[in-house]
Short mmCIF file of C-alpha atoms in Angstrom, two decimals:
data_model
loop_
_atom_site.label_atom_id
_atom_site.label_comp_id
_atom_site.label_asym_id
_atom_site.label_seq_id
_atom_site.Cartn_x
_atom_site.Cartn_y
_atom_site.Cartn_z
CA MET A 1001 4.76 27.34 264.97
CA GLY A 1002 8.36 27.88 266.41
CA TYR A 1003 7.76 25.39 269.22
CA ALA A 1004 5.92 22.96 266.77
CA ILE A 1005 8.18 20.54 266.14
CA LEU A 1006 8.94 20.72 270.39
CA CYS A 1007 6.03 19.99 271.43
CA ASP A 1008 4.96 16.95 268.95
CA ASP A 1009 8.38 15.59 270.59
CA VAL A 1010 6.41 16.40 274.10
CA ILE A 1011 3.55 14.52 273.17
CA ALA A 1012 5.18 11.40 271.44
CA GLY A 1013 7.86 11.43 274.82
CA VAL A 1014 4.89 11.19 277.41
CA GLY A 1015 2.88 8.22 275.47
CA GLY A 1016 0.94 9.89 273.10
CA ARG A 1017 -1.92 12.65 273.51
CA ASP A 1018 -4.72 9.94 275.08
CA ASN A 1019 -1.92 9.15 277.76
CA VAL A 1020 -2.44 12.80 279.08
CA ILE A 1021 -4.49 13.23 282.43
CA SER A 1022 -3.34 16.67 283.03
CA VAL A 1023 -0.66 19.12 281.99
CA ILE A 1024 0.04 22.49 283.90
CA HIS A 1025 3.48 24.33 284.11
CA CYS A 1026 5.28 26.31 286.73
CA ALA A 1027 8.51 28.32 285.92
CA THR A 1028 10.77 26.15 283.41
CA ARG A 1029 8.30 22.69 283.34
CA LEU A 1030 5.28 21.58 281.79
CA ARG A 1031 4.28 18.59 284.64
CA PHE A 1032 1.82 16.17 283.24
CA LYS A 1033 -0.06 13.62 285.31
CA LEU A 1034 -0.40 10.45 282.90
CA LYS A 1035 -2.41 6.88 282.84
CA ASP A 1036 0.53 5.07 282.72
CA ASN A 1037 4.29 6.17 283.15
CA ARG A 1038 5.87 2.95 281.60
CA ARG A 1039 4.10 4.44 278.11
CA ALA A 1040 6.79 7.45 278.23
CA ASN A 1041 9.79 6.63 276.52
CA ILE A 1042 12.41 9.00 279.22
CA GLU A 1043 15.77 8.14 277.14
CA GLU A 1044 14.36 9.38 274.00
CA PHE A 1045 13.14 12.36 275.29
CA LYS A 1046 16.12 13.58 276.92
CA LYS A 1047 17.82 13.24 273.48
CA CYS A 1048 15.47 15.85 271.94
CA ALA A 1049 16.49 19.34 271.00
CA GLY A 1050 15.10 22.09 273.44
CA ILE A 1051 13.88 19.51 275.94
CA ILE A 1052 16.65 20.08 279.21
CA THR A 1053 16.03 17.11 281.25
CA VAL A 1054 13.13 14.54 282.48
CA ILE A 1055 11.97 13.83 285.73
CA GLU A 1056 9.57 11.78 287.37
CA SER A 1057 8.72 12.74 290.96
CA GLY A 1058 6.05 13.73 293.20
CA GLY A 1059 3.31 11.58 290.70
CA GLN A 1060 4.18 13.99 287.80
CA PHE A 1061 6.41 13.74 284.83
CA GLN A 1062 8.27 16.65 284.65
CA VAL A 1063 9.60 17.79 281.20
CA VAL A 1064 12.30 20.95 282.15
CA ILE A 1065 11.89 23.20 279.13
CA GLY A 1066 13.47 26.50 280.45
CA SER A 1067 12.05 30.13 280.99
CA HIS A 1068 10.18 29.71 277.72
CA VAL A 1069 7.48 27.26 279.04
CA GLY A 1070 4.45 29.23 279.00
CA GLU A 1071 4.91 29.61 275.53
CA VAL A 1072 5.79 26.15 274.57
CA TYR A 1073 2.31 24.94 277.05
CA GLN A 1074 -0.04 27.48 275.07
CA LEU A 1075 1.07 25.76 271.74
CA LEU A 1076 1.08 22.64 273.04
CA VAL A 1077 -2.74 23.17 274.32
CA SER A 1078 -4.12 24.66 271.36
CA ARG A 1079 -2.18 21.65 269.61
CA TYR A 1080 -3.42 19.09 271.25
CA PHE A 1081 -6.03 19.91 273.42
CA PRO A 1082 -7.80 22.91 271.72
CA GLU A 1083 -11.29 22.34 273.96
CA ASN A 1084 -9.60 21.44 277.24
CA GLU A 1085 -11.07 18.39 277.54
CA SER A 1086 -8.04 16.45 278.49
CA ILE A 1087 -5.79 18.20 280.20
CA ASN A 1088 -7.94 18.43 283.45
CA SER A 1089 -10.67 15.37 283.16
CA GLY A 1090 -9.90 14.01 286.43
CA GLU A 1091 -9.61 10.56 284.78
CA GLU A 1092 -8.40 7.89 286.80
CA SER A 1093 -5.20 5.93 285.63
CA SER A 1094 -5.11 3.00 283.78
CA GLU A 1095 -5.80 -0.07 285.95
CA ASP A 1096 -2.62 -2.32 285.09
CA ALA A 1097 -0.43 0.55 285.55
CA PRO A 1098 1.76 0.04 288.76
CA LYS A 1099 0.49 1.42 291.83
CA VAL A 1100 2.70 3.44 294.56
CA LYS A 1101 1.77 2.82 297.64
CA GLY A 1102 2.90 4.10 301.46
CA PHE A 1103 4.78 6.91 302.55
CA LYS A 1104 5.72 7.26 299.06
CA ALA A 1105 2.80 7.53 297.11
CA LEU A 1106 1.33 10.04 300.45
CA LEU A 1107 4.72 12.17 299.26
CA ASN A 1108 3.62 12.21 295.61
CA ALA A 1109 -0.23 12.88 296.00
CA ALA A 1110 1.10 15.66 297.99
CA VAL A 1111 3.68 17.74 296.03
CA ASP A 1112 0.93 16.84 292.68
CA ILE A 1113 -1.79 18.57 294.70
CA ILE A 1114 0.59 21.88 296.06
CA SER A 1115 2.15 21.50 292.44
CA SER A 1116 -0.98 21.76 290.69
CA ILE A 1117 -2.83 24.62 292.90
CA PHE A 1118 -0.01 26.81 293.50
CA ALA A 1119 1.88 26.57 290.00
CA PRO A 1120 -0.41 28.78 287.88
CA LEU A 1121 -0.14 31.48 290.44
CA LEU A 1122 3.21 32.08 290.82
CA GLY A 1123 3.98 34.28 287.99
CA ILE A 1124 1.51 37.14 289.85
CA LEU A 1125 2.27 36.33 293.03
CA VAL A 1126 6.06 36.88 292.20
CA ALA A 1127 5.22 39.66 290.27
CA ALA A 1128 2.69 41.17 293.67
CA GLY A 1129 5.82 40.61 295.56
CA LEU A 1130 8.06 42.79 293.33
CA ILE A 1131 5.71 45.40 293.30
CA LYS A 1132 5.96 45.37 297.04
CA GLY A 1133 9.32 45.37 297.33
CA VAL A 1134 9.59 48.25 295.12
CA LEU A 1135 7.06 50.49 296.75
CA ILE A 1136 9.09 49.92 300.61
CA LEU A 1137 11.91 51.06 298.67
CA ALA A 1138 10.04 54.23 297.06
CA VAL A 1139 8.93 55.05 300.61
CA LEU A 1140 12.30 54.53 302.23
CA PHE A 1141 13.83 57.18 299.86
CA HIS A 1142 11.06 59.50 299.74
CA TRP A 1143 10.09 58.81 296.03
CA LEU A 1144 6.58 58.39 297.28
CA ASP A 1145 3.84 59.63 300.34
CA LYS A 1146 1.88 56.80 301.47
CA ALA A 1147 -0.99 59.27 301.44
CA SER A 1148 -0.91 59.79 297.82
CA GLY A 1149 -2.92 58.55 295.15
CA THR A 1150 0.08 57.15 293.30
CA TYR A 1151 1.03 54.70 296.15
CA LYS A 1152 -2.58 53.73 296.58
CA ILE A 1153 -2.95 52.40 293.23
CA ILE A 1154 0.27 50.72 293.10
CA PHE A 1155 -0.13 49.22 296.47
CA ALA A 1156 -3.47 48.15 295.29
CA ALA A 1157 -2.24 46.19 292.57
CA SER A 1158 0.55 44.48 295.01
CA ASP A 1159 -1.46 43.83 297.55
CA ALA A 1160 -4.91 42.20 295.76
CA ALA A 1161 -3.44 38.81 294.69
CA PHE A 1162 -2.56 37.85 298.51
CA PHE A 1163 -5.70 39.59 300.18
CA PHE A 1164 -7.96 37.87 297.50
CA MET A 1165 -5.49 34.71 297.95
CA PRO A 1166 -8.57 32.81 298.62
CA ILE A 1167 -10.56 33.28 295.18
CA LEU A 1168 -7.09 32.40 293.41
CA LEU A 1169 -7.03 29.29 295.44
CA GLY A 1170 -10.46 28.75 295.02
CA TYR A 1171 -10.27 28.04 291.29
CA THR A 1172 -7.15 26.26 290.67
CA ALA A 1173 -7.98 24.28 293.64
CA GLY A 1174 -10.93 23.34 291.76
CA LYS A 1175 -9.69 22.68 288.62
CA LYS A 1176 -6.87 20.11 290.56
CA PHE A 1177 -9.93 18.44 292.75
CA GLY A 1178 -11.92 17.76 289.45
CA GLY A 1179 -15.00 20.02 290.18
CA ASN A 1180 -16.49 23.25 288.91
CA PRO A 1181 -13.37 26.33 289.66
CA LEU A 1182 -16.38 28.80 289.26
CA VAL A 1183 -18.14 27.12 292.06
CA THR A 1184 -15.14 27.09 294.18
CA LEU A 1185 -14.13 30.38 293.21
CA VAL A 1186 -16.93 31.50 294.68
CA ILE A 1187 -16.77 29.55 297.78
CA GLY A 1188 -13.33 31.72 298.37
CA ALA A 1189 -14.97 35.20 297.26
CA ALA A 1190 -17.46 34.35 299.83
CA LEU A 1191 -14.93 33.67 302.64
CA VAL A 1192 -13.41 37.55 301.80
CA HIS A 1193 -16.87 39.06 301.01
CA PRO A 1194 -16.72 42.62 302.60
CA SER A 1195 -20.04 41.55 305.00
CA MET A 1196 -18.04 38.70 306.21
CA ILE A 1197 -15.10 41.04 307.14
CA GLU A 1198 -17.25 43.46 308.94
CA ILE A 1199 -18.84 40.92 310.93
CA PHE A 1200 -15.07 39.58 311.93
CA ASN A 1201 -14.11 43.46 312.92
CA ALA A 1202 -17.58 43.57 314.72
CA THR A 1203 -16.50 40.43 316.80
CA GLN A 1204 -13.21 41.91 317.62
CA ALA A 1205 -14.47 45.12 318.88
CA ASP A 1206 -17.07 43.95 320.98
CA PRO A 1207 -16.48 40.05 322.04
CA LYS A 1208 -19.80 39.58 323.59
CA LEU A 1209 -21.74 40.02 320.14
CA HIS A 1210 -22.19 36.47 318.84
CA PHE A 1211 -23.36 35.07 315.72
CA SER A 1212 -25.04 31.69 314.75
CA PHE A 1213 -26.16 29.63 311.71
CA LEU A 1214 -29.54 27.76 312.35
CA GLY A 1215 -29.13 28.05 316.09
CA LEU A 1216 -25.21 26.74 316.01
CA PRO A 1217 -22.68 29.14 316.58
CA VAL A 1218 -20.02 30.41 314.39
CA THR A 1219 -16.49 31.54 314.77
CA PHE A 1220 -15.90 34.58 312.20
CA ILE A 1221 -12.15 34.73 310.93
CA ASN A 1222 -10.88 36.91 308.57
CA TYR A 1223 -9.69 34.49 305.81
CA SER A 1224 -8.55 37.38 303.77
CA SER A 1225 -4.52 36.45 302.73
CA THR A 1226 -5.29 32.76 303.77
CA VAL A 1227 -4.36 29.52 302.35
CA ILE A 1228 -5.34 26.49 303.85
CA PRO A 1229 -9.36 26.87 304.53
CA VAL A 1230 -9.88 27.55 300.87
CA ILE A 1231 -8.18 24.47 299.79
CA PHE A 1232 -10.00 22.15 302.09
CA ALA A 1233 -13.16 24.00 301.47
CA ALA A 1234 -12.81 23.26 297.51
CA TRP A 1235 -12.14 19.82 298.06
CA PHE A 1236 -15.40 19.19 299.72
CA SER A 1237 -17.18 20.95 297.33
CA CYS A 1238 -15.53 19.14 294.70
CA TRP A 1239 -16.51 15.80 296.34
CA LEU A 1240 -20.02 16.69 297.08
CA GLU A 1241 -20.27 17.88 293.51
CA LYS A 1242 -19.01 14.17 291.57
CA ARG A 1243 -21.88 13.05 293.99
CA PHE A 1244 -24.55 15.10 293.36
CA ASN A 1245 -23.49 14.92 289.47
CA ARG A 1246 -24.09 10.97 289.58
CA TRP A 1247 -27.54 11.14 291.21
CA LEU A 1248 -29.13 14.31 289.68
CA HIS A 1249 -31.25 14.22 286.41
CA ALA A 1250 -29.32 15.86 283.92
CA SER A 1251 -31.53 18.23 282.72
CA ILE A 1252 -31.29 19.90 286.40
CA LYS A 1253 -27.94 19.21 287.94
CA SER A 1254 -26.16 22.04 285.24
CA PHE A 1255 -27.52 24.06 288.13
CA PHE A 1256 -29.05 22.43 290.62
CA THR A 1257 -25.55 21.04 291.73
CA PRO A 1258 -23.82 24.38 291.93
CA PHE A 1259 -26.89 25.23 294.50
CA LEU A 1260 -26.51 21.92 296.48
CA CYS A 1261 -22.25 22.50 296.80
CA LEU A 1262 -22.89 26.30 297.73
CA THR A 1263 -25.39 25.96 300.20
CA ILE A 1264 -23.64 22.98 302.15
CA THR A 1265 -20.02 23.88 301.15
CA LEU A 1266 -20.23 27.55 302.64
CA PRO A 1267 -22.55 26.71 305.92
CA ALA A 1268 -19.57 24.08 307.01
CA THR A 1269 -16.66 26.14 306.35
CA PHE A 1270 -17.62 28.98 308.13
CA LEU A 1271 -18.71 26.37 311.23
CA LEU A 1272 -16.18 24.05 310.80
CA ILE A 1273 -13.77 23.27 307.56
CA GLY A 1274 -12.58 27.33 308.07
CA PRO A 1275 -11.47 27.08 311.87
CA LEU A 1276 -10.29 23.79 311.93
CA ALA A 1277 -7.77 24.74 308.75
CA THR A 1278 -6.91 28.08 310.29
CA ASP A 1279 -5.75 26.38 313.49
CA LEU A 1280 -3.81 24.40 311.30
CA SER A 1281 -2.09 26.97 309.41
CA LEU A 1282 -1.30 28.87 312.33
CA GLY A 1283 0.35 25.46 313.62
CA LEU A 1284 2.58 25.14 311.13
CA GLY A 1285 3.68 28.77 311.12
CA ARG A 1286 4.32 28.19 314.84
CA GLY A 1287 6.01 24.57 314.08
CA TYR A 1288 8.48 26.04 311.54
CA LEU A 1289 9.46 29.13 313.56
CA TRP A 1290 9.78 26.89 316.78
CA ILE A 1291 12.31 25.05 314.27
CA TRP A 1292 13.91 27.67 312.94
CA GLN A 1293 14.43 29.65 316.39
CA LEU A 1294 16.11 26.47 317.90
CA ASN A 1295 19.76 27.23 315.64
CA PRO A 1296 18.32 30.02 312.89
CA MET A 1297 22.54 28.91 311.25
CA ILE A 1298 21.92 24.91 311.09
CA ALA A 1299 18.25 25.95 309.70
CA GLY A 1300 20.07 28.37 307.03
CA ALA A 1301 22.93 25.37 306.02
CA VAL A 1302 20.36 22.61 306.20
CA PHE A 1303 17.95 24.38 304.01
CA GLY A 1304 20.87 26.06 301.38
CA ALA A 1305 22.34 22.82 300.90
CA MET A 1306 19.06 20.97 300.46
CA TRP A 1307 17.01 23.38 298.26
CA GLN A 1308 18.47 22.80 294.66
CA ILE A 1309 18.46 19.37 295.44
CA CYS A 1310 14.59 19.94 295.95
CA VAL A 1311 14.34 21.88 292.81
CA ILE A 1312 16.17 18.60 290.81
CA PHE A 1313 12.54 16.19 292.22
CA GLY A 1314 10.39 18.98 292.18
CA LEU A 1315 10.00 19.15 295.97
CA HIS A 1316 10.95 22.65 296.88
CA TRP A 1317 6.81 22.94 295.52
CA GLY A 1318 6.19 21.60 298.68
CA LEU A 1319 7.67 24.64 300.63
CA ALA A 1320 6.15 27.32 298.90
CA PRO A 1321 3.02 26.87 300.55
CA LEU A 1322 4.65 27.31 303.85
CA MET A 1323 6.35 30.72 302.61
CA ILE A 1324 2.87 31.69 301.91
CA ASN A 1325 1.72 30.78 305.01
CA ASN A 1326 4.31 32.45 306.52
CA LEU A 1327 3.35 35.50 305.39
CA MET A 1328 0.02 35.48 305.60
CA THR A 1329 -0.47 34.13 309.32
CA ARG A 1330 2.72 36.07 310.57
CA GLY A 1331 3.48 39.05 308.17
CA ILE A 1332 7.19 37.68 307.27
CA ASP A 1333 8.89 34.57 306.08
CA THR A 1334 12.30 33.11 307.05
CA ILE A 1335 12.67 30.12 304.73
CA SER A 1336 12.72 32.08 301.35
CA PRO A 1337 16.29 34.07 302.55
CA LEU A 1338 17.57 30.85 303.52
CA VAL A 1339 17.11 29.91 300.25
CA GLN A 1340 18.38 33.13 298.22
CA PRO A 1341 21.62 31.93 298.76
CA ALA A 1342 21.63 28.24 297.31
CA VAL A 1343 20.20 30.42 293.76
CA TRP A 1344 23.43 32.67 293.84
CA ALA A 1345 25.81 29.52 294.41
CA GLN A 1346 24.40 27.45 291.45
CA SER A 1347 24.95 30.84 289.80
CA GLY A 1348 28.37 31.60 290.86
CA ALA A 1349 29.29 27.52 289.75
CA THR A 1350 27.95 28.24 286.42
CA LEU A 1351 30.07 31.59 285.44
CA GLY A 1352 33.19 29.62 286.93
CA VAL A 1353 32.61 26.97 284.33
CA LEU A 1354 31.67 29.47 281.84
CA LEU A 1355 35.03 31.36 282.52
CA ARG A 1356 37.16 28.19 283.01
CA THR A 1357 35.91 25.67 280.01
CA ARG A 1358 37.72 26.00 276.58
CA ASN A 1359 34.76 23.44 275.38
CA ALA A 1360 32.56 25.64 272.68
CA LYS A 1361 29.89 24.54 273.53
CA LEU A 1362 29.77 24.18 276.87
CA LYS A 1363 30.85 28.01 276.98
CA SER A 1364 27.60 28.66 274.65
CA LEU A 1365 25.35 26.68 277.14
CA ALA A 1366 26.70 27.73 280.26
CA GLY A 1367 26.14 31.43 279.30
CA PRO A 1368 22.29 31.69 278.93
CA SER A 1369 22.20 29.55 281.81
CA PHE A 1370 24.45 31.62 283.92
CA ILE A 1371 21.90 34.74 283.20
CA SER A 1372 18.62 32.68 283.75
CA SER A 1373 20.40 31.76 287.11
CA ILE A 1374 20.64 35.25 288.58
CA PHE A 1375 17.03 36.03 287.77
CA GLY A 1376 16.22 33.08 289.91
CA ILE A 1377 15.83 30.34 287.62
CA THR A 1378 18.43 27.56 287.93
CA GLU A 1379 17.24 24.58 286.02
CA PRO A 1380 19.27 25.54 282.68
CA ALA A 1381 22.08 25.97 284.91
CA ILE A 1382 21.93 22.76 287.04
CA TYR A 1383 20.50 20.16 283.86
CA GLY A 1384 22.59 21.98 281.45
CA VAL A 1385 26.29 22.75 283.07
CA ASN A 1386 26.39 21.97 287.16
CA LEU A 1387 24.92 18.65 287.44
CA PRO A 1388 26.56 16.79 284.47
CA LEU A 1389 29.86 18.02 285.71
CA LYS A 1390 28.93 17.14 288.85
CA ARG A 1391 31.59 19.05 290.79
CA PRO A 1392 30.17 22.25 290.40
CA PHE A 1393 26.63 21.22 291.67
CA ILE A 1394 28.51 20.03 294.62
CA PHE A 1395 30.30 23.08 295.21
CA GLY A 1396 27.37 24.84 294.49
CA CYS A 1397 25.32 22.92 297.53
CA ILE A 1398 28.10 24.08 299.92
CA GLY A 1399 28.28 27.70 298.78
CA GLY A 1400 24.28 27.78 299.73
CA ALA A 1401 24.98 26.07 302.94
CA LEU A 1402 27.67 28.51 303.47
CA GLY A 1403 25.33 31.07 302.35
CA GLY A 1404 22.36 30.14 304.24
CA ALA A 1405 24.07 30.14 307.68
CA ILE A 1406 25.20 33.10 307.20
CA THR A 1407 21.70 34.55 306.39
CA GLY A 1408 20.09 32.60 309.81
CA TYR A 1409 22.87 34.23 311.99
CA TYR A 1410 21.97 37.81 311.04
CA HIS A 1411 17.92 36.87 310.71
CA GLY A 1412 17.30 37.42 307.46
CA THR A 1413 13.80 37.91 306.86
CA ALA A 1414 11.50 38.15 304.00
CA TYR A 1415 8.51 40.92 304.37
CA ALA A 1416 6.46 40.09 300.86
CA PHE A 1417 6.29 37.14 298.55
CA GLY A 1418 8.93 37.47 296.02
CA ALA A 1419 11.21 35.84 293.39
CA LEU A 1420 14.46 34.27 294.16
CA GLY A 1421 17.42 36.07 292.26
CA ILE A 1422 18.13 39.53 291.61
CA PHE A 1423 14.71 40.51 292.07
CA GLY A 1424 14.34 38.85 295.27
CA PHE A 1425 16.03 41.52 297.25
CA PRO A 1426 13.43 43.82 297.64
CA SER A 1427 11.57 41.34 299.17
CA PHE A 1428 14.02 41.49 302.05
CA ILE A 1429 14.17 45.09 303.26
CA SER A 1430 11.84 45.89 306.18
CA PRO A 1431 9.20 48.65 306.26
CA ASN A 1432 11.03 50.13 308.51
CA GLY A 1433 14.52 50.34 306.79
CA ILE A 1434 16.99 48.82 305.77
CA ASP A 1435 18.24 46.66 308.68
CA GLY A 1436 21.11 43.60 309.26
CA GLY A 1437 18.76 41.10 308.28
CA PHE A 1438 18.62 42.43 304.77
CA TRP A 1439 22.38 42.66 304.98
CA GLY A 1440 22.65 39.04 306.45
CA VAL A 1441 20.96 37.97 302.89
CA VAL A 1442 23.32 40.03 300.45
CA ILE A 1443 26.34 39.17 302.68
CA GLY A 1444 25.25 35.30 302.33
CA SER A 1445 24.29 35.36 299.22
CA LEU A 1446 27.43 36.72 298.37
CA ALA A 1447 29.84 34.69 299.83
CA ALA A 1448 27.79 31.90 298.38
CA PHE A 1449 28.70 33.10 295.13
CA LEU A 1450 32.28 33.54 295.62
CA PHE A 1451 32.68 30.27 296.94
CA ALA A 1452 30.69 28.13 294.11
CA PHE A 1453 32.64 30.79 291.77
CA ILE A 1454 35.97 30.28 292.79
CA SER A 1455 35.90 26.66 293.36
CA SER A 1456 33.77 25.76 290.06
CA TRP A 1457 36.72 27.67 288.49
CA LEU A 1458 39.75 25.86 290.26
CA TYR A 1459 38.22 22.52 290.05
CA GLY A 1460 34.88 22.54 288.69
CA VAL A 1461 36.25 21.38 284.79
CA PRO A 1462 38.89 18.75 284.60
CA ASP A 1463 40.43 18.62 281.80
CA ASP A 1464 39.82 14.84 281.75
CA GLN A 1465 36.20 14.82 281.99
CA PRO A 1466 34.39 16.99 279.38
CA VAL A 1467 30.67 16.76 279.02
CA PRO A 1468 29.14 13.83 277.42
CA PRO A 1469 29.10 14.87 273.68
CA GLU A 1470 25.04 13.62 273.55
CA LYS A 1471 24.46 15.72 276.36
CA LEU A 1472 25.69 18.87 274.76
CA ARG A 1473 23.73 17.96 271.26
CA SER A 1474 20.46 17.59 273.41
CA LEU A 1475 20.98 20.98 275.07
CA SER A 1476 22.64 23.26 272.93
CA SER A 1477 19.46 24.78 271.57
CA THR A 1478 17.90 25.72 274.99
#
């Protein structure tokens, strides 16, 4: 019960248990969707021990806890939502709550959907990507043979999360859209069923081979490792489910609603939703590639400078699906290499503050934040150290731009979905060997780190601008 008081403070801060529509967590944050954000008390929230900061962004009320957020989440759910009836209830906000309209409403909805669907998968995807990177190293240094049983077993562990991505996304999308997640999971499983992949391979081998559904021609696609098709299919299924549950009698809807959802959604997906969503996936990948190829250095500088600003507002989630989509459609990604230096820049800025400051409380806060940042978790460093001092955060953004430009110049590339920080480097190693792109990421990250470190050490902690005492009191325990 070590986090019981923290959980109580969080629930009180968001306006009580009855104000919560849903709550999920990512690497460092509890992400609430509230009925009425006006009932939350942000200023009191920020003073609570154990809470780094609070942000309203993307239609969510985000409480930044730190890398132990998973433990806090589990206790919070068991303590306040023991039956899970509220955390994904699909209830709408109260009618008197302020309504956001226009582009901001669309942006909020998009960020909310993306983060809710992908956040539960982030840990396992990073773990799988890290295993892939280690396997690449093991083969390059002749520690493992690709034909060995050891390699194949470990490769299965690393590849399963990506190959069966539609199943994982089917479940999380079903929960997000307020339907039965097991129904949408089955839809994802049907997309990657061996018989469907067998038919796809047969049509690829013999272009004259055609299949139909009730006389309608079907274009079979290999949906393994895809992202967008199952999300659209899950939304359609949940839309149907809500209507069938209203129309059908209670005695039959428990089995008849899934029956109707599956028998309608699956043909619709193979006939229409899947091909259109696949074209959208390919279009997104080609569109980003076209922009990146215009000038990789400029792209690197922009992504490197803006990444941590996006992290502050939770908008970086909008790029995570694009990274995954690039890997699934093209086999490579060039976004994550560009933002890797941004992580190291904030890390260097934090180290500069740690070594320069004479404030004992700030030093005790900067030490753990620096350690966390080298593993890719920069929120404690940003909110607890760099952003309150302003200059270190700015130096970190400039360092990220410098490092991103260097990485873009050397065409840094990711070959697996991995973490940022020190565990991210294996994902930038080509299966064909360590190339210039990998060294570009290393040099860019090192340049970003050194620039931000030296700048922050020299100019980041002016003696006449100490960190506000109330900020230190609220963060010293994290």
